[in-house]
Short mmCIF file of C-alpha atoms in Angstrom, two decimals:
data_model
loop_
_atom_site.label_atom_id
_atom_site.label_comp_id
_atom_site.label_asym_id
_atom_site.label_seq_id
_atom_site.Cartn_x
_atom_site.Cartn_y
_atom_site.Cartn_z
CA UNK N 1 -22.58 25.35 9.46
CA UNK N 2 -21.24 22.74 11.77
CA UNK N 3 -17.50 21.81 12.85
CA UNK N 4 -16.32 18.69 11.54
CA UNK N 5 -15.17 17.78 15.26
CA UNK N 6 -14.97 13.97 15.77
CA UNK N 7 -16.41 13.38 20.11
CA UNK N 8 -14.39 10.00 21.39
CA UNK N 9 -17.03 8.89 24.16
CA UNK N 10 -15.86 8.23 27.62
CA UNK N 11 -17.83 6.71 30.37
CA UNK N 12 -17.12 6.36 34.08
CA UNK N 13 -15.76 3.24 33.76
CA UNK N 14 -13.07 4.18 31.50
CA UNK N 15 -14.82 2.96 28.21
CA UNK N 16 -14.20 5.00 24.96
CA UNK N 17 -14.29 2.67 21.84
CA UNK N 18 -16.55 4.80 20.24
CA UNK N 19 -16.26 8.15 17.79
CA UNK N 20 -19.14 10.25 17.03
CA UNK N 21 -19.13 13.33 15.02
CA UNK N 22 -19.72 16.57 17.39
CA UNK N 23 -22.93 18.04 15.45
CA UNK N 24 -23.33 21.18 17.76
CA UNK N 25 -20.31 22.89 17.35
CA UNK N 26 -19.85 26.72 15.58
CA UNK N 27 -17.43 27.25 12.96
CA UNK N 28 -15.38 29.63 15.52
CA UNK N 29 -11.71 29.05 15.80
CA UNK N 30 -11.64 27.38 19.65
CA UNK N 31 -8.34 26.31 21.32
CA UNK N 32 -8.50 23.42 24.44
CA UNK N 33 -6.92 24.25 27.93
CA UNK N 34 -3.91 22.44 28.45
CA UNK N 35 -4.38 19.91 31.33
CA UNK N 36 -2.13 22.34 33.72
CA UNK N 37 -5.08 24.54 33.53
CA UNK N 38 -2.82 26.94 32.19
CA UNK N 39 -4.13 27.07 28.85
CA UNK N 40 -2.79 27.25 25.47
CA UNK N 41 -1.52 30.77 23.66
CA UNK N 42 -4.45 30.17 21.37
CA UNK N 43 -7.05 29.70 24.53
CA UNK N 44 -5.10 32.96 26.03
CA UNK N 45 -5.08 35.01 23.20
CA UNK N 46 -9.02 34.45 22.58
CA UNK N 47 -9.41 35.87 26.21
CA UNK N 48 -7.21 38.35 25.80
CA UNK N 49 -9.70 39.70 23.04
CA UNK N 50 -12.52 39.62 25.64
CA UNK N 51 -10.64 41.44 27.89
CA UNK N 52 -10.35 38.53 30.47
CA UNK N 53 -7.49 36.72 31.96
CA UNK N 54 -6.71 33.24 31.94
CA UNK N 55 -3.30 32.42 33.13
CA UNK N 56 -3.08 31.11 36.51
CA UNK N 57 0.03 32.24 38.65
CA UNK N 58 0.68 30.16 41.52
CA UNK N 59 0.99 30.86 45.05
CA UNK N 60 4.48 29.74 45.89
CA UNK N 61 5.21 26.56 46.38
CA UNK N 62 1.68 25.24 44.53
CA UNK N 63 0.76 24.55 41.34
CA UNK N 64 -2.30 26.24 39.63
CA UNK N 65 -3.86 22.80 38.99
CA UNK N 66 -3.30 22.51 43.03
CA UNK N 67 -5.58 25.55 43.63
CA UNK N 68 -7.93 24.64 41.19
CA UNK N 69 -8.53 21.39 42.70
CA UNK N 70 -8.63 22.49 46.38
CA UNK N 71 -11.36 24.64 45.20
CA UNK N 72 -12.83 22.10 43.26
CA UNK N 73 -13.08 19.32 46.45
CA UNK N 74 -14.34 22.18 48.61
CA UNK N 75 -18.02 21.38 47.02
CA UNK N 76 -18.29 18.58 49.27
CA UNK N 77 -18.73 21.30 52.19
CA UNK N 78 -21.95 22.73 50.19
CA UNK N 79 -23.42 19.00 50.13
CA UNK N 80 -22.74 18.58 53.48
CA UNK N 81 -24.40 21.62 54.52
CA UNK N 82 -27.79 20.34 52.71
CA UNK N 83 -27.67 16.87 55.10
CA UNK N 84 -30.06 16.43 57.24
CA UNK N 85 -27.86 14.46 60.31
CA UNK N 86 -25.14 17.12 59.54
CA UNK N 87 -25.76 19.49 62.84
CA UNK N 88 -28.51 16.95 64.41
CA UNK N 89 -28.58 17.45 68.00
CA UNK N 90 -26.18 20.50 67.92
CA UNK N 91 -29.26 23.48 67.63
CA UNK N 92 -26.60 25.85 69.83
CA UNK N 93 -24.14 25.69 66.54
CA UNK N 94 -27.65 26.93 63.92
CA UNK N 95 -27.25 30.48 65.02
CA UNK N 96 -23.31 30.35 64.31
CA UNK N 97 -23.53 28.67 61.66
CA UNK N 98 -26.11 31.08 59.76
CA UNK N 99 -23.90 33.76 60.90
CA UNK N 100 -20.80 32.03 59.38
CA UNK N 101 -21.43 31.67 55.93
CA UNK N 102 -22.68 34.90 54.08
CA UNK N 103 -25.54 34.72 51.82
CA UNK N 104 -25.51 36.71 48.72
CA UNK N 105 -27.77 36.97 45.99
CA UNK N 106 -25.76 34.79 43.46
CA UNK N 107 -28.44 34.49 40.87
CA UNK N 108 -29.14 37.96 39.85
CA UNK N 109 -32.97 37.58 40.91
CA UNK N 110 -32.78 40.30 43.80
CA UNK N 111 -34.06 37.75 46.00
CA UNK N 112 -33.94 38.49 49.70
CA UNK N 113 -31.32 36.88 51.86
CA UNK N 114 -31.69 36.08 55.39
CA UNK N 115 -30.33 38.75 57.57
CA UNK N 116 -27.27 37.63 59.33
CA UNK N 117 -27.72 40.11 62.23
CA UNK N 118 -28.27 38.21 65.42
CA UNK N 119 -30.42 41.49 66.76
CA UNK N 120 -33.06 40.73 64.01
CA UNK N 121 -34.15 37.79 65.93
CA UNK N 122 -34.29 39.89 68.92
CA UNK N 123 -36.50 42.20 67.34
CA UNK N 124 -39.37 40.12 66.77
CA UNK N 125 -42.64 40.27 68.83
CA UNK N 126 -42.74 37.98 70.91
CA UNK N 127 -45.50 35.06 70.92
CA UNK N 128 -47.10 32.82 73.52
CA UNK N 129 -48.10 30.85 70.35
CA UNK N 130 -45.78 27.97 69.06
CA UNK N 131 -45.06 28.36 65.55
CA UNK N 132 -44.34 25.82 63.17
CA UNK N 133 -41.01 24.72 62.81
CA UNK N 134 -38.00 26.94 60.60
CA UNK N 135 -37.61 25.08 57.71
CA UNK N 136 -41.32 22.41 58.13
CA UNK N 137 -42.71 24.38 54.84
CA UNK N 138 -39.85 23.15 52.52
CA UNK N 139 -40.70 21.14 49.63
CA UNK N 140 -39.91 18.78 47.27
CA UNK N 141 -38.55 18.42 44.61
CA UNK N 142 -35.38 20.36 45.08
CA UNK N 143 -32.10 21.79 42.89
CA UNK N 144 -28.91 22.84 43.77
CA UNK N 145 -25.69 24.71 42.00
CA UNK N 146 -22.43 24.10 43.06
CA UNK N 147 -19.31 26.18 41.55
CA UNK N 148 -15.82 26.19 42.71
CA UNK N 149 -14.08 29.22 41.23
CA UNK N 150 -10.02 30.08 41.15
CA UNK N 151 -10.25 33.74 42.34
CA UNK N 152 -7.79 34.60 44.63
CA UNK N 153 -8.72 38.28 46.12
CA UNK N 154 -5.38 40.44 46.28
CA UNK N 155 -3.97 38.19 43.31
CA UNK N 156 -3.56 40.35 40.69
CA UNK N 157 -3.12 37.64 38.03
CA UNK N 158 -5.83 35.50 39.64
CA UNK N 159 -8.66 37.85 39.67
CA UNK N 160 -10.74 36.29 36.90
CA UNK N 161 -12.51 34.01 38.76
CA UNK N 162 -13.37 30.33 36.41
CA UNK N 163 -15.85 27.73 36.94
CA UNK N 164 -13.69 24.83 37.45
CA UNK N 165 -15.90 22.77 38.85
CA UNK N 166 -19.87 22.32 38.37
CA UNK N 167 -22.12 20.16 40.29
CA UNK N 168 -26.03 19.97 40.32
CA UNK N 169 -27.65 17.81 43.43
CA UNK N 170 -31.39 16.78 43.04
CA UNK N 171 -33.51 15.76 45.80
CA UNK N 172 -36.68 13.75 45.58
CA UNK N 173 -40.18 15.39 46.47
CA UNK N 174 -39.56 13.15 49.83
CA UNK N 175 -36.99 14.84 50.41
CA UNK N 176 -35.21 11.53 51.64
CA UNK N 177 -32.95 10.65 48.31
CA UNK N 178 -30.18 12.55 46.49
CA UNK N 179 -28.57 12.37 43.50
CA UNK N 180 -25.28 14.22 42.41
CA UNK N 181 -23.88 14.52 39.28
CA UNK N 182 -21.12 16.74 37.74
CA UNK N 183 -20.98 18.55 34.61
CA UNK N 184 -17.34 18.82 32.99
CA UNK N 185 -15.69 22.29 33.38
CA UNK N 186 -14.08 21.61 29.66
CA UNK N 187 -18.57 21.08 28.48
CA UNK N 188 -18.89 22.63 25.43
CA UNK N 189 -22.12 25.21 25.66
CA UNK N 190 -24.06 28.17 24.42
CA UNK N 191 -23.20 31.29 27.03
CA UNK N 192 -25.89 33.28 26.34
CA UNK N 193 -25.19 37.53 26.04
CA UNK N 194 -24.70 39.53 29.60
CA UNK N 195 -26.34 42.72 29.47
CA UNK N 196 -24.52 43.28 32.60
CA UNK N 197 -20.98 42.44 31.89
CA UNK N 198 -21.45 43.08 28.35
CA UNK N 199 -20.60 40.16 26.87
CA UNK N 200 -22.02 38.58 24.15
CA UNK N 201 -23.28 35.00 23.10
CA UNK N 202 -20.56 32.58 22.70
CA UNK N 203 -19.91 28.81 22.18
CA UNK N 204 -17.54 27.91 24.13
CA UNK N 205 -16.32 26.06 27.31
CA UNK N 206 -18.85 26.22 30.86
CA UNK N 207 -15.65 27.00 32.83
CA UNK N 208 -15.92 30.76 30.88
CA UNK N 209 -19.63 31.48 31.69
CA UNK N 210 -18.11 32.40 35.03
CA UNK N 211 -15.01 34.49 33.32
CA UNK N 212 -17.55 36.43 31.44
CA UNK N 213 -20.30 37.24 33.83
CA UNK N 214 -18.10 38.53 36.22
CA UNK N 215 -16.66 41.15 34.29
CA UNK N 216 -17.93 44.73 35.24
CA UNK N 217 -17.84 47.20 32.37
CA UNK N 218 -15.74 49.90 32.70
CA UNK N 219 -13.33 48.47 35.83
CA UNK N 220 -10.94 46.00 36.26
CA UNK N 221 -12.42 44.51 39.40
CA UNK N 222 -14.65 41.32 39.17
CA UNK N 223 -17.85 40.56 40.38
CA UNK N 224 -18.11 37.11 41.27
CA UNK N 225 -22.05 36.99 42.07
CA UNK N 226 -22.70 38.67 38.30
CA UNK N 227 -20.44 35.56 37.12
CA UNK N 228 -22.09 32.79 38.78
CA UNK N 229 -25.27 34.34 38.02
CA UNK N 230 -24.25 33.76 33.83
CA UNK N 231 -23.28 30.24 34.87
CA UNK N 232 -27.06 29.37 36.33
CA UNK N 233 -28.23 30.92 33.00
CA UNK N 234 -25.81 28.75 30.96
CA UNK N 235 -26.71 25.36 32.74
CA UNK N 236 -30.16 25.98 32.89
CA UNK N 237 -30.11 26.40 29.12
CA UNK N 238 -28.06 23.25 28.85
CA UNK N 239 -30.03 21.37 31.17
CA UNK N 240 -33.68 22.86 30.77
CA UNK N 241 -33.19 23.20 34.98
CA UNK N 242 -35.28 26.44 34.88
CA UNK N 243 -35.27 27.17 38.66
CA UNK N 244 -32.16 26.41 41.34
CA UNK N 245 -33.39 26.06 44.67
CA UNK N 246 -30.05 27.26 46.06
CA UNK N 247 -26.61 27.83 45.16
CA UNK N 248 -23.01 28.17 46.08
CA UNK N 249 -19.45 30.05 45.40
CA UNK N 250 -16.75 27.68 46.92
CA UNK N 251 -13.20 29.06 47.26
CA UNK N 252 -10.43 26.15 48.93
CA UNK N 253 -8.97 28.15 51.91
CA UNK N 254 -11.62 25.98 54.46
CA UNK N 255 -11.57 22.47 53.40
CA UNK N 256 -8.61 20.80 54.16
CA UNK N 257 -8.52 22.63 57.81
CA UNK N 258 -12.20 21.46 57.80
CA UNK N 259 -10.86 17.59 56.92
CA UNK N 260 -8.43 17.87 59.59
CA UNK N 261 -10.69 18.85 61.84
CA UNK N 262 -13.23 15.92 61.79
CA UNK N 263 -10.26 13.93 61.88
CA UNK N 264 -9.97 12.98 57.99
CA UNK N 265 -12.39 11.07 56.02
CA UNK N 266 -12.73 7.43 54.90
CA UNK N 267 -12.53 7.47 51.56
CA UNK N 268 -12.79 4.19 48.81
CA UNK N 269 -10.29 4.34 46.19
CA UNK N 270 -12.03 2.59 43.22
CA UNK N 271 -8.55 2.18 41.39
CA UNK N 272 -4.88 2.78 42.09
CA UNK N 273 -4.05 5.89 41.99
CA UNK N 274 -0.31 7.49 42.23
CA UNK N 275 -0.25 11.52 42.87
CA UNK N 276 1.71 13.03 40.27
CA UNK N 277 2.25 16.25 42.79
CA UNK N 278 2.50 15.22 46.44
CA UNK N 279 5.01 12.75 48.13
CA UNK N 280 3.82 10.76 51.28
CA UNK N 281 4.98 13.51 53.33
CA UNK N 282 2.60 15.54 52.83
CA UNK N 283 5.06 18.29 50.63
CA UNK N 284 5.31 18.69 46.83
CA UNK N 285 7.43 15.88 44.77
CA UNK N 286 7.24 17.11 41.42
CA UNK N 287 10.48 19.22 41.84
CA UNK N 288 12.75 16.54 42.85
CA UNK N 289 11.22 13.76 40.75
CA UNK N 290 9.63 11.52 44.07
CA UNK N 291 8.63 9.14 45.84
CA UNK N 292 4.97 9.84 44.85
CA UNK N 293 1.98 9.44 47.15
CA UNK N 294 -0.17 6.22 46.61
CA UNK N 295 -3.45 5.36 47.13
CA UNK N 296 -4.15 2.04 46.71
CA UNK N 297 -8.08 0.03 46.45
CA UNK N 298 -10.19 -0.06 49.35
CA UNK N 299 -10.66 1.85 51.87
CA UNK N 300 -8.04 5.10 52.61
CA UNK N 301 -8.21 7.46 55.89
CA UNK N 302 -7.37 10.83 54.43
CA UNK N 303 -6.41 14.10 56.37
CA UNK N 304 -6.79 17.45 54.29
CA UNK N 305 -3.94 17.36 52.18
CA UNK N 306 -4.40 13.75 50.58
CA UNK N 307 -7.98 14.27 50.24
CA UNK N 308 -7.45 17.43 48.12
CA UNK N 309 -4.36 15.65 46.57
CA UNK N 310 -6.52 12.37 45.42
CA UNK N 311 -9.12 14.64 44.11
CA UNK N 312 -6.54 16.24 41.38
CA UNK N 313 -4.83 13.23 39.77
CA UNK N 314 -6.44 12.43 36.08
CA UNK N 315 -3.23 11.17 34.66
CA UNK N 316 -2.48 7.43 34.97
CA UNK N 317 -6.91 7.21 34.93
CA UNK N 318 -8.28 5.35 31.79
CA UNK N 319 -11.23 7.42 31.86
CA UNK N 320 -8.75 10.61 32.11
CA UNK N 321 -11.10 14.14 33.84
CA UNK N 322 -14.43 11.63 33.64
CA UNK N 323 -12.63 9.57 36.45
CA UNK N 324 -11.09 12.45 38.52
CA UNK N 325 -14.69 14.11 38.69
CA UNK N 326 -15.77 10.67 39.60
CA UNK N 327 -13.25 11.07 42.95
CA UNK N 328 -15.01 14.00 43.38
CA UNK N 329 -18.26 12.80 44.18
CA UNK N 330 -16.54 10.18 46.09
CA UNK N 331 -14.56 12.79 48.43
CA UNK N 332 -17.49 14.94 48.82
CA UNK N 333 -19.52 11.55 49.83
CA UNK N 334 -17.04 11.05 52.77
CA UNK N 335 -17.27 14.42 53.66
CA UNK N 336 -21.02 14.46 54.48
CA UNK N 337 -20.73 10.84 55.91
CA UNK N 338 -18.09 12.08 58.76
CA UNK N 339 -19.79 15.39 59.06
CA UNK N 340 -23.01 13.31 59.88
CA UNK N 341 -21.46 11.08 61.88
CA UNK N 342 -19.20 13.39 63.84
CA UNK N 343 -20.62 13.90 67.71
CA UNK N 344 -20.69 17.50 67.97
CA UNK N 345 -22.63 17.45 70.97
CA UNK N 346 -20.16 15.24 72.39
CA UNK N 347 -17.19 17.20 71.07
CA UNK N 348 -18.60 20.65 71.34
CA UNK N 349 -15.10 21.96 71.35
CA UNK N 350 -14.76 20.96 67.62
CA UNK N 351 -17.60 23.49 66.66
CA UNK N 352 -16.04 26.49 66.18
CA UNK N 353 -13.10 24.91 63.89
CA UNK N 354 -15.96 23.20 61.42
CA UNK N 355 -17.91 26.32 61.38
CA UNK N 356 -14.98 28.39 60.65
CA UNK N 357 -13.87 26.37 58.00
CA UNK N 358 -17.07 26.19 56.18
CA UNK N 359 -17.68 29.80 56.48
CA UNK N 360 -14.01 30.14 54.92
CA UNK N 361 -15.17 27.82 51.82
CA UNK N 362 -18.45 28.79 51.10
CA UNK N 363 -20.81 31.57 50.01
CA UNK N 364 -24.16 30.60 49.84
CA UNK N 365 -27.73 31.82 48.22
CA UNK N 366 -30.43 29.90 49.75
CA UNK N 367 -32.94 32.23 48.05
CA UNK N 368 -34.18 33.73 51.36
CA UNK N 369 -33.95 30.59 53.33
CA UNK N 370 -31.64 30.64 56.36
CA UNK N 371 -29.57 27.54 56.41
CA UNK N 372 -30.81 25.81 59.51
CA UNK N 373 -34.01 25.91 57.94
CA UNK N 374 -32.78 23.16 55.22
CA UNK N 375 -31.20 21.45 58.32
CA UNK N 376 -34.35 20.78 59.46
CA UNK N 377 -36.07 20.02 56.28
CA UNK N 378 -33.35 17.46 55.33
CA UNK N 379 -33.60 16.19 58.49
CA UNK N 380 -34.11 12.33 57.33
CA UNK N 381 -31.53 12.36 54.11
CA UNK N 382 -28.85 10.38 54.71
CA UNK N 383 -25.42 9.71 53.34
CA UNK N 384 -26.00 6.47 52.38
CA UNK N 385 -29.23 8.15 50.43
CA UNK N 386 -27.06 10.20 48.07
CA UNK N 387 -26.17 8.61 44.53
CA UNK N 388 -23.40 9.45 42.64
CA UNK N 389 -24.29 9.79 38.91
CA UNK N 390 -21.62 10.02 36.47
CA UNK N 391 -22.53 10.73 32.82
CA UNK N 392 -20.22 9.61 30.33
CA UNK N 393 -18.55 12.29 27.48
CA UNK N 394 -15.82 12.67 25.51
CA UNK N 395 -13.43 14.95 23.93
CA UNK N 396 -14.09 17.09 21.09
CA UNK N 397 -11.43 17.23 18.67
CA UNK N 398 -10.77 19.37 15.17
CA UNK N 399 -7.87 18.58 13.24
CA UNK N 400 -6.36 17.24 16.08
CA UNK N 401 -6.84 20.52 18.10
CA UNK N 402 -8.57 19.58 21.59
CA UNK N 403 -12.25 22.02 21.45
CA UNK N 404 -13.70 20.50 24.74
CA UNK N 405 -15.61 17.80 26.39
CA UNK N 406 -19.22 16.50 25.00
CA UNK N 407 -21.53 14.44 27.09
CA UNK N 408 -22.85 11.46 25.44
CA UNK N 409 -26.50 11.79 24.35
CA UNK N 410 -27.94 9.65 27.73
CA UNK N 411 -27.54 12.76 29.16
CA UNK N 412 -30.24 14.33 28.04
CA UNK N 413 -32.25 11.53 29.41
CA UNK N 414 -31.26 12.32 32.79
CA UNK N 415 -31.85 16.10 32.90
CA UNK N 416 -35.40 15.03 31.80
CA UNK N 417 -35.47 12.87 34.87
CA UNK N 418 -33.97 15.21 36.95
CA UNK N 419 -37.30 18.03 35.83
CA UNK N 420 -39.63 15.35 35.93
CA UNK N 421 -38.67 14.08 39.59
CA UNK N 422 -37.88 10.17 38.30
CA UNK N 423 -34.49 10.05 38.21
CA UNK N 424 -34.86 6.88 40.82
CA UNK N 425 -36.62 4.85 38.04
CA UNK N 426 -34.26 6.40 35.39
CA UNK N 427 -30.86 5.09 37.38
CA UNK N 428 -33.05 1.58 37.82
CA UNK N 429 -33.12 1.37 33.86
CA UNK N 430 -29.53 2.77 33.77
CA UNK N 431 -27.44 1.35 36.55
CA UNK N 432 -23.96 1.93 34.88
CA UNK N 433 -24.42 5.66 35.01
CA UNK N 434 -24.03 5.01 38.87
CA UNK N 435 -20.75 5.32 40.91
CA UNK N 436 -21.07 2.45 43.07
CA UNK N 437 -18.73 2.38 46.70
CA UNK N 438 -19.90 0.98 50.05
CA UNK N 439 -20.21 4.24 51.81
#
């Protein structure tokens, strides 16, 4: 049996004038997530049943959707990290920086990471032999997951951690192109059954894989690794990406302190946008009704704040969560364009505050690759040589009850591009589906 859901198409550009009847969805009673994040009693109550929790609390002074985002924009530190230019020239910072952010083994594969004890190194026997360079036997074609979660440790009503943001980032057997795209945390996907969290097959929203995986039977405590572990499972399935090079956990408590410390980033603003959270002082206008940051077209200098704060607005958007994930890419763009461009080796001063920051953001699984080793390898990708991809979707709607967000069939198309290594010639006979700004 099949839902009688009607999918209202939206692309990038803000285009929906299109229904199409949502032909993959289960007969079970689903309930949307309001667009605080908070969720509907429905959406709560169906949680509740899992023994999960989905209601966000607040730090004081912020709004959930404020967390969520800051997590969310915080993926533009993972992207960075897989730059080539992004420490070039810097090779006393490689050794921090693999001691900075912690690998874990995210996908459940017991794959060895690289020891982060500097007295490994030491260990080794030494050689009158030059070897070949860390990092000279990496190969194209490559994948990456990004996730940005909303777990807040010592939070007891933030503990179960969401996927509220997922990106995937191809690059070409050269290993000189890139290509980002974004999958909608609202997608509407088969979670397959977790033997280890004991969870079962659902249909339901890619933002719960997460919830679900990380859930350790018998405790109240989460694992987060277990979770994004179900989410590489779940996109893989939905993408037919069998094998992730790489992948990271992002948490927000780095990136704006990394922002401000490379000075802000240059950012185009493809249309006006007005903050409905943040006045131009930097401090929360909700509560007395204004004056509301702006960001107008062309070219803005952001510091950490507006960067984060750009990166949440969907209201006031014609192409509504499609758009603000499109300001995504953009942000995270920026990021990896100062980060390449930002003298380290003149500034060496500034090296401890980016490292900090990232290792503050980010836990990585490089699949027993050390991080400088990608440095290396991606040592001729440059900004200018990533492509923002947005795929258009729609919302999913049953008697006028929001289900979730559908991406428009194209999308298929891509994933096959993305497995098949052509997804240069695939943009070049689908140029729309690319987000187009003069960085």
């Amino acid at each position: 049996m099949t839902h009688g859901g009607v999918t209202r198409w939206m692309s990038d550009d803000g285009v929906s004038d299109s229904t199409m009847s949502d032909r993959g969805m289960s007969d079970r009673s689903m309930s949307g997530r309001d667009v605080t994040g908070q969720g509907t009693s429905s959406d709560r109550e169906t949680h509740k049943k899992r023994g999960t929790t989905t209601d966000l609390v607040s730090p004081a002074g912020r709004t959930a959707g404020a967390a969520r985002v800051r997590v969310i924009t915080t993926i533009g530190v993972v992207a960075l990290l897989l730059v080539a230019g992004l420490v070039a020239g810097v090779t006393f910072a490689l050794n921090r920086l693999d001691r900075a952010i912690p690998q874990t083994d995210l996908f459940g594969s017991e794959t060895p990471t690289p020891s982060t004890d500097p007295s490994a190194a030491a260990s080794a026997e030494p050689s009158s032999e030059p070897g070949p360079l860390p990092g000279s036997d990496i190969t194209g074609p490559l994948n990456f997951l990004l996730a940005g979660h909303d777990m807040v440790p010592g939070n007891p009503d933030r503990v179960a951690p969401h996927s509220d943001a997922v990106l995937i980032l191809h690059i070409d057997a050269t290993l000189t192109q890139a290509y980002l795209t974004s999958l909608p945390r609202d997608l509407l996907v088969n979670v397959p059954a977790n033997p280890a969290s004991g969870t079962g097959a659902d249909y339901t929203k890619l933002t719960h894989a997460m919830t679900y995986g990380s859930q350790v039977p018998g405790s109240s405590e989460r694992d987060l690794a277990q979770g994004f572990a179900l989410l590489a499972r779940t996109v893989s399935a939905y993408t037919g990406i069998e094998h992730f090079d790489g992948g990271a956990v992002l948490s927000f408590s780095g990136l704006a302190r990394l922002v401000d410390a490379i000075g802000g980033i240059d950012v185009y603003v493809d249309v006006p946008v007005t903050s409905k959270h943040m006045g131009p002082d930097g401090t929360s206008a909700e509560e007395r009704g204004g004056p509301f940051q702006q960001y107008p077209v062309g070219m803005n200098h952001m510091v950490g704040w507006q960067a984060l704060d750009y990166c949440r607005q969907r209201y006031g958007l014609s192409d509504g969560a499609y758009g603000r994930d499109r300001h995504i890419r953009q942000v995270i763009k920026a990021i990896v364009t100062k980060l390449v461009s930002f003298d380290l080796v003149r500034y060496p001063a500034m090296a401890p505050f980016v490292i900090a920051a990232l290792g503050d953001a980010v836990t990585l699984d490089l699949r027993g690759r050390e991080l400088h080793e990608y440095v290396y390898a991606l040592r001729n990708l440059r900004p200018e040589a990533i492509t923002l991809v947005g795929l258009p979707g729609g919302s999913v709607f049953s008697g006028g009850t929001y289900l979730g967000e559908s991406l428009a069939p194209i999308q298929a198309e891509y994933f096959a591009a993305v497995r098949s290594d052509t997804v240069g010639e695939f943009l070049a006979r689908n140029p729309h589906l690319v987000n187009h700004d003069p960085l």
